[in-house]
CSV table of C-alpha atoms and ligand atoms in Angstrom, one decimal:
chain,number,residue,atom,x,y,z
A,1270,UNK,CA,104.6,68.0,89.5
A,1271,UNK,CA,100.2,67.8,88.9
A,1272,UNK,CA,99.0,66.4,91.3
A,1273,UNK,CA,96.5,62.8,92.0
A,1274,UNK,CA,93.0,64.1,92.0
A,1275,UNK,CA,91.2,61.8,95.1
A,1276,UNK,CA,87.8,60.9,94.4
A,1277,UNK,CA,87.8,60.1,97.8
A,1278,UNK,CA,89.1,63.5,99.1
A,1279,UNK,CA,87.1,65.1,96.4
A,1280,UNK,CA,83.9,63.5,99.0
A,1281,UNK,CA,85.1,64.6,101.4
A,1282,UNK,CA,85.5,67.8,100.5
A,1283,UNK,CA,82.4,68.0,99.3
A,1284,UNK,CA,80.9,66.8,102.7
A,1285,UNK,CA,83.2,69.5,104.8
A,1286,UNK,CA,81.8,72.2,101.4
A,1287,UNK,CA,78.9,71.8,103.2
A,1288,UNK,CA,79.4,73.9,106.4
A,1289,UNK,CA,80.9,77.0,104.5
A,1290,UNK,CA,77.2,78.4,104.6
A,1291,UNK,CA,77.4,78.7,108.7
A,1292,UNK,CA,80.4,81.0,108.1
A,1293,UNK,CA,81.4,84.2,107.3
A,1294,UNK,CA,84.0,85.7,104.7
A,1295,UNK,CA,86.9,88.6,106.8
A,1296,UNK,CA,86.2,91.8,105.7
A,1297,UNK,CA,88.3,93.4,108.5
A,1298,UNK,CA,91.2,93.4,105.9
A,1299,UNK,CA,88.8,94.6,103.2
A,1300,UNK,CA,90.0,92.8,100.2
A,1301,UNK,CA,89.8,90.1,101.5
A,1302,UNK,CA,86.1,90.5,101.7
A,1303,UNK,CA,86.0,89.3,97.8
A,1304,UNK,CA,87.1,85.8,98.1
A,1305,UNK,CA,84.1,83.7,97.5
A,1306,UNK,CA,81.8,81.3,100.4
A,1307,UNK,CA,81.6,79.2,99.3
A,1308,UNK,CA,85.7,77.6,97.9
A,1309,UNK,CA,87.6,74.7,99.6
A,1310,UNK,CA,90.5,72.7,98.2
A,1311,UNK,CA,92.6,70.5,99.7
A,1312,UNK,CA,96.0,69.6,99.4
A,1313,UNK,CA,98.4,67.1,100.7
A,1314,UNK,CA,101.7,66.8,99.7
A,1315,UNK,CA,103.8,63.2,101.2
A,1316,UNK,CA,107.3,63.1,101.2
A,1317,UNK,CA,107.7,60.5,98.3
A,1318,UNK,CA,106.5,63.0,96.4
A,1319,UNK,CA,103.7,62.5,95.2
A,1320,UNK,CA,100.3,64.3,96.0
A,1321,UNK,CA,96.6,64.1,95.9
A,1322,UNK,CA,94.2,67.4,95.3
A,1323,UNK,CA,90.4,67.9,94.9
A,1324,UNK,CA,88.6,70.7,94.9
A,1325,UNK,CA,89.2,74.6,93.5
A,1326,UNK,CA,92.8,73.7,94.1
A,1327,UNK,CA,93.4,76.8,90.7
A,1328,UNK,CA,92.2,79.1,94.1
A,1329,UNK,CA,95.2,81.0,95.2
A,1330,UNK,CA,95.1,82.4,98.5
A,1331,UNK,CA,97.6,85.0,100.8
A,1332,UNK,CA,98.9,83.5,104.2
A,1333,UNK,CA,97.9,85.4,106.5
A,1334,UNK,CA,98.6,84.5,109.8
A,1335,UNK,CA,100.2,81.4,108.8
A,1336,UNK,CA,103.8,83.3,107.4
A,1337,UNK,CA,104.2,83.9,111.0
A,1338,UNK,CA,105.7,79.4,111.1
A,1339,UNK,CA,107.8,81.2,108.9
A,1340,UNK,CA,109.3,84.2,110.1
A,1341,UNK,CA,109.6,82.3,113.4
A,1342,UNK,CA,111.6,79.7,111.4
A,1343,UNK,CA,113.5,83.0,110.1
A,1344,UNK,CA,114.0,84.6,113.3
A,1345,UNK,CA,115.4,81.8,115.3
A,1346,UNK,CA,118.1,80.9,111.9
A,1347,UNK,CA,118.9,84.6,112.2
A,1348,UNK,CA,119.5,84.7,115.9
A,1349,UNK,CA,119.0,82.2,117.8
A,1350,UNK,CA,115.9,80.9,120.7
A,1351,UNK,CA,117.4,82.9,123.5
A,1352,UNK,CA,117.1,85.8,121.9
A,1353,UNK,CA,114.0,85.6,120.1
A,1354,UNK,CA,112.4,84.0,122.9
A,1355,UNK,CA,114.1,86.8,125.2
A,1356,UNK,CA,111.4,89.1,123.5
A,1357,UNK,CA,108.3,86.6,122.7
A,1358,UNK,CA,106.6,83.7,125.1
A,1359,UNK,CA,105.9,79.9,124.5
A,1360,UNK,CA,102.3,80.1,126.4
A,1361,UNK,CA,99.1,79.9,124.4
A,1362,UNK,CA,96.8,83.3,125.4
A,1363,UNK,CA,93.1,81.6,124.7
A,1364,UNK,CA,92.9,85.0,123.8
A,1365,UNK,CA,91.7,85.9,120.1
A,1366,UNK,CA,94.8,86.7,118.0
A,1367,UNK,CA,94.6,90.1,117.5
A,1368,UNK,CA,93.8,90.6,121.0
A,1369,UNK,CA,96.0,93.7,123.0
A,1370,UNK,CA,94.9,92.6,126.4
A,1371,UNK,CA,97.6,90.3,127.5
A,1372,UNK,CA,100.3,93.2,126.8
A,1373,UNK,CA,99.3,95.2,129.8
A,1374,UNK,CA,97.8,93.0,132.3
A,1375,UNK,CA,101.3,89.9,131.4
A,1376,UNK,CA,103.4,90.6,133.8
A,1377,UNK,CA,106.0,90.5,132.0
A,1378,UNK,CA,105.5,93.2,128.9
A,1379,UNK,CA,106.3,90.1,126.5
A,1380,UNK,CA,103.3,89.4,123.9
A,1381,UNK,CA,103.0,85.2,125.7
A,1382,UNK,CA,103.2,83.7,122.3
A,1383,UNK,CA,104.5,84.2,118.1
A,1384,UNK,CA,101.3,82.9,116.4
A,1385,UNK,CA,99.1,85.7,117.9
A,1386,UNK,CA,100.3,89.1,116.6
A,1387,UNK,CA,101.9,90.9,119.2
A,1388,UNK,CA,103.9,88.2,118.8
A,1389,UNK,CA,104.1,87.5,115.1
A,1390,UNK,CA,104.8,91.5,115.1
A,1391,UNK,CA,108.1,91.2,117.2
A,1392,UNK,CA,109.5,88.6,116.1
A,1393,UNK,CA,108.9,90.3,112.1
A,1394,UNK,CA,111.0,93.2,114.2
A,1395,UNK,CA,113.5,90.5,114.3
A,1396,UNK,CA,114.1,89.5,110.5
A,1397,UNK,CA,117.3,90.2,109.6
A,1398,UNK,CA,118.5,92.5,107.1
A,1399,UNK,CA,119.4,96.0,106.5
A,1400,UNK,CA,116.0,97.5,105.6
A,1401,UNK,CA,112.3,96.9,105.1
A,1402,UNK,CA,113.5,95.2,101.2
A,1403,UNK,CA,115.7,93.9,102.3
A,1404,UNK,CA,113.6,91.8,105.1
A,1405,UNK,CA,110.9,91.5,102.4
A,1406,UNK,CA,112.9,89.9,100.2
A,1407,UNK,CA,114.0,87.6,103.1
A,1408,UNK,CA,111.6,86.2,103.5
A,1409,UNK,CA,110.5,86.0,99.9
A,1410,UNK,CA,113.1,83.7,98.7
A,1411,UNK,CA,112.3,81.7,102.2
A,1412,UNK,CA,109.2,80.7,100.7
A,1413,UNK,CA,110.2,80.2,97.8
A,1414,UNK,CA,112.6,77.5,98.6
A,1415,UNK,CA,109.8,75.9,101.1
A,1416,UNK,CA,106.8,75.7,98.4
A,1417,UNK,CA,109.8,74.4,95.5
A,1418,UNK,CA,108.5,77.6,93.7
A,1419,UNK,CA,109.7,81.0,92.7
A,1420,UNK,CA,106.7,82.3,91.2
A,1421,UNK,CA,105.5,83.2,95.2
A,1422,UNK,CA,105.3,86.9,95.1
A,1423,UNK,CA,103.3,89.5,97.6
A,1424,UNK,CA,99.7,90.2,96.3
A,1425,UNK,CA,100.2,94.4,96.9
A,1426,UNK,CA,96.0,94.8,96.8
A,1427,UNK,CA,95.9,92.6,99.3
A,1428,UNK,CA,99.1,94.2,101.4
A,1429,UNK,CA,97.9,97.6,101.1
A,1430,UNK,CA,94.2,97.0,101.8
A,1431,UNK,CA,96.3,95.5,105.4
A,1432,UNK,CA,98.1,98.3,105.6
A,1433,UNK,CA,95.1,101.3,105.7
A,1434,UNK,CA,93.4,99.5,108.3
A,1435,UNK,CA,95.7,98.0,110.3
A,1436,UNK,CA,95.1,100.4,113.9
A,1437,UNK,CA,95.4,97.7,115.4
A,1438,UNK,CA,98.4,96.5,114.7
A,1439,UNK,CA,99.6,99.4,115.1
A,1440,UNK,CA,98.8,99.8,118.4
A,1441,UNK,CA,100.0,96.9,119.3
A,1442,UNK,CA,103.8,98.2,118.0
A,1443,UNK,CA,104.0,100.9,119.7
A,1444,UNK,CA,102.1,98.9,123.2
A,1445,UNK,CA,105.5,97.2,122.6
A,1446,UNK,CA,108.0,99.7,121.6
A,1447,UNK,CA,106.9,101.4,124.3
A,1448,UNK,CA,108.3,98.7,126.7
A,1449,UNK,CA,111.2,97.8,124.4
A,1450,UNK,CA,110.5,94.5,122.1
A,1451,UNK,CA,110.1,96.6,119.1
A,1452,UNK,CA,112.6,99.2,118.0
A,1453,UNK,CA,112.5,101.0,114.0
A,1454,UNK,CA,110.3,103.1,112.4
A,1455,UNK,CA,106.5,101.2,113.6
A,1456,UNK,CA,105.1,102.5,109.6
A,1457,UNK,CA,107.4,99.9,108.0
A,1458,UNK,CA,106.8,96.9,110.5
A,1459,UNK,CA,103.4,97.0,109.6
A,1460,UNK,CA,104.0,97.1,105.9
A,1461,UNK,CA,106.2,94.5,106.1
A,1462,UNK,CA,103.8,92.5,107.8
A,1463,UNK,CA,101.8,93.7,105.5
A,1464,UNK,CA,103.2,92.2,102.9
A,1465,UNK,CA,104.6,89.0,104.4
A,1466,UNK,CA,100.7,88.0,105.5
A,1467,UNK,CA,100.1,88.8,101.3
A,1468,UNK,CA,102.3,87.1,99.9
A,1469,UNK,CA,100.4,84.6,97.5
A,1470,UNK,CA,100.0,80.9,97.2
A,1471,UNK,CA,98.0,77.7,96.2
A,1472,UNK,CA,96.8,74.9,98.5
A,1473,UNK,CA,99.4,73.3,96.5
A,1474,UNK,CA,102.6,75.1,97.9
A,1475,UNK,CA,101.1,75.2,101.4
A,1476,UNK,CA,100.8,70.9,101.7
A,1477,UNK,CA,104.6,71.5,100.8
A,1478,UNK,CA,105.5,73.8,103.3
A,1479,UNK,CA,104.3,71.4,105.6
A,1480,UNK,CA,105.6,68.7,104.1
A,1481,UNK,CA,109.3,70.5,104.7
A,1482,UNK,CA,108.3,70.2,108.2
A,1483,UNK,CA,106.8,67.1,108.1
A,1484,UNK,CA,110.8,65.8,107.8
A,1485,UNK,CA,111.9,68.2,110.8
A,1486,UNK,CA,113.0,70.7,108.3
A,1487,UNK,CA,114.9,68.7,104.9
A,1488,UNK,CA,112.8,69.6,102.1
A,1489,UNK,CA,111.2,66.1,100.5
A,1490,UNK,CA,112.6,67.1,96.5
A,1491,UNK,CA,116.1,68.7,97.4
A,1492,UNK,CA,116.1,66.7,100.9
A,1493,UNK,CA,118.4,69.8,101.6
A,1494,UNK,CA,118.0,70.3,105.2
A,1495,UNK,CA,115.9,73.9,105.1
A,1496,UNK,CA,114.7,74.2,108.4
A,1497,UNK,CA,117.4,73.0,111.8
A,1498,UNK,CA,115.3,70.2,113.2
A,1499,UNK,CA,115.4,71.5,116.7
A,1500,UNK,CA,113.7,74.9,114.5
A,1501,UNK,CA,111.2,72.8,112.9
A,1502,UNK,CA,110.4,70.9,116.3
A,1503,UNK,CA,109.7,74.8,118.2
A,1504,UNK,CA,107.0,76.1,115.3
A,1505,UNK,CA,105.2,72.8,115.5
A,1506,UNK,CA,105.0,72.5,118.9
A,1507,UNK,CA,103.3,76.6,118.4
A,1508,UNK,CA,101.6,75.2,116.1
A,1509,UNK,CA,99.6,72.7,118.8
A,1510,UNK,CA,99.2,74.7,121.5
A,1511,UNK,CA,98.8,78.5,120.0
A,1512,UNK,CA,98.3,77.6,115.8
A,1513,UNK,CA,94.3,77.8,115.5
A,1514,UNK,CA,93.8,80.8,118.4
A,1515,UNK,CA,91.9,80.3,121.1
A,1516,UNK,CA,90.1,77.1,119.3
A,1517,UNK,CA,93.9,75.4,119.8
A,1518,UNK,CA,92.9,72.6,122.3
A,1519,UNK,CA,89.3,71.8,121.4
A,1520,UNK,CA,91.2,71.3,117.5
A,1521,UNK,CA,94.3,69.2,119.1
A,1522,UNK,CA,91.5,66.8,120.0
A,1523,UNK,CA,88.8,66.6,117.8
A,1524,UNK,CA,91.6,67.1,114.6
A,1525,UNK,CA,95.1,66.2,116.5
A,1526,UNK,CA,97.4,67.4,114.2
A,1527,UNK,CA,99.9,70.5,114.3
A,1528,UNK,CA,98.1,73.3,111.9
A,1529,UNK,CA,98.4,76.5,111.3
A,1530,UNK,CA,95.1,79.0,110.2
A,1531,UNK,CA,94.8,82.4,108.9
A,1532,UNK,CA,91.9,84.4,108.2
A,1533,UNK,CA,92.1,84.1,104.6
A,1534,UNK,CA,91.3,80.1,104.9
A,1535,UNK,CA,93.8,78.6,104.7
A,1536,UNK,CA,95.3,75.9,107.1
A,1537,UNK,CA,98.1,74.3,106.9
A,1538,UNK,CA,98.6,70.6,109.0
A,1539,UNK,CA,101.7,68.3,109.0
A,1540,UNK,CA,100.8,64.9,109.6
A,1541,UNK,CA,104.6,64.0,111.6
A,1542,UNK,CA,107.1,61.9,108.6
A,1543,UNK,CA,104.2,62.2,105.9
A,1544,UNK,CA,102.9,65.0,104.5
A,1545,UNK,CA,102.0,68.0,104.2
A,1546,UNK,CA,99.0,69.4,104.1
A,1547,UNK,CA,96.8,73.0,102.0
A,1548,UNK,CA,93.6,73.4,102.4
A,1549,UNK,CA,92.8,77.3,101.7
A,1550,UNK,CA,88.1,78.0,102.8
A,1551,UNK,CA,87.9,80.9,102.9
A,1552,UNK,CA,84.0,81.1,105.4
A,1553,UNK,CA,85.4,81.4,108.1
A,1554,UNK,CA,84.0,80.4,112.0
A,1555,UNK,CA,83.7,82.8,115.4
A,1556,UNK,CA,87.2,82.9,116.1
A,1557,UNK,CA,88.9,82.9,112.3
A,1558,UNK,CA,89.2,79.7,111.3
A,1559,UNK,CA,88.1,78.6,107.8
A,1560,UNK,CA,85.5,76.7,108.8
A,1561,UNK,CA,85.4,74.1,106.0
A,1562,UNK,CA,88.7,73.8,106.9
A,1563,UNK,CA,88.2,72.0,110.1
A,1564,UNK,CA,85.4,70.3,109.2
A,1565,UNK,CA,87.7,68.4,106.5
A,1566,UNK,CA,90.1,68.4,108.3
A,1567,UNK,CA,88.2,66.3,111.1
A,1568,UNK,CA,86.4,64.6,108.3
A,1569,UNK,CA,89.8,63.1,107.7
A,1570,UNK,CA,92.1,62.5,111.0
A,1571,UNK,CA,89.2,60.8,111.7
A,1572,UNK,CA,89.4,58.2,108.6
A,1573,UNK,CA,92.9,58.4,108.4
A,1574,UNK,CA,94.1,59.0,111.8
A,1575,UNK,CA,95.9,61.5,112.1
A,1576,UNK,CA,95.6,62.3,115.1
A,1577,UNK,CA,100.0,62.5,117.3
A,1578,UNK,CA,97.8,62.5,120.0
B,1482,LIG,O1,97.0,90.5,111.8
B,1482,LIG,C1,96.5,90.8,111.0
B,1482,LIG,O2,95.3,91.5,111.1
B,1482,LIG,C2,96.3,89.3,109.2
B,1482,LIG,N1,97.0,90.4,108.3
B,1482,LIG,C3,96.8,88.4,110.2
B,1482,LIG,C4,96.0,87.5,110.7
B,1482,LIG,C5,95.4,86.4,110.8
B,1482,LIG,O3,95.5,85.8,109.6
B,1482,LIG,C6,94.9,85.5,111.8
B,1482,LIG,N2,94.2,84.2,112.3
B,1482,LIG,N3,93.6,83.7,112.1
């Protein structure tokens, strides 16, 4: 179903677009550096199956860290809470997303939460499957079901670019392997994680995933319960406490909705029982979140009183 264009939304996008010049495109994964700094798009998918969009909605982007919410839901469905949270904690860190420091200094060596890279790598390691190919194909099938879009695929250029440069993620994995948090081959895990991060979509697809979470795991189009309600609740709670990394506290106060960002500039937002929001704006602030995406969410939250608090 095509999205309606909305003048009201377009006006907010043009205000938010102004701050794209104050940010920077991530280039530690070289292929991400090819994005256009001034791009900004938003789609809002209502749980009653209507949608609105504005900005550069024809542009696709990769999920990056937003994929961590989906892998968390998948492994909780695969293994249940106690298995997963035996290996990964539930607390925010206040550190950057790729920090290694707490793995050594925290008294229990588990990564503190599943949204930082260490925790997300441990979660990806738990996806059920006989090999990395089966694990990836289960993750892709889940993403296709959530977006109701069979065309979703991995961008192999971005996946290879991450794989070739993932030295810090490799270090996190070897550290966790030493402590028995992860098992198996680290290169296979980095390959799978790089591909999960490189799953490519449009703002509308991301907004639809948000709408599934807004409906406690039920797909608005098929009405199928894709994610059990309790697991959807856990994922949304992590999005509030850790979804915007070490900017999560300020974001909760200023915007006040569950949200998850990625270094490609994507943000998925959830307004419970109303709609999912998909944003793409590759210019990032110092903490690795889309600078114009945050501005846009701030404007939307103020205008429509979206805060859940
Ligand atoms: O682990 C990485 O470096 C990336 N593939 C994902 C990180 C990310 O998106 C952090 N988000 N703001």
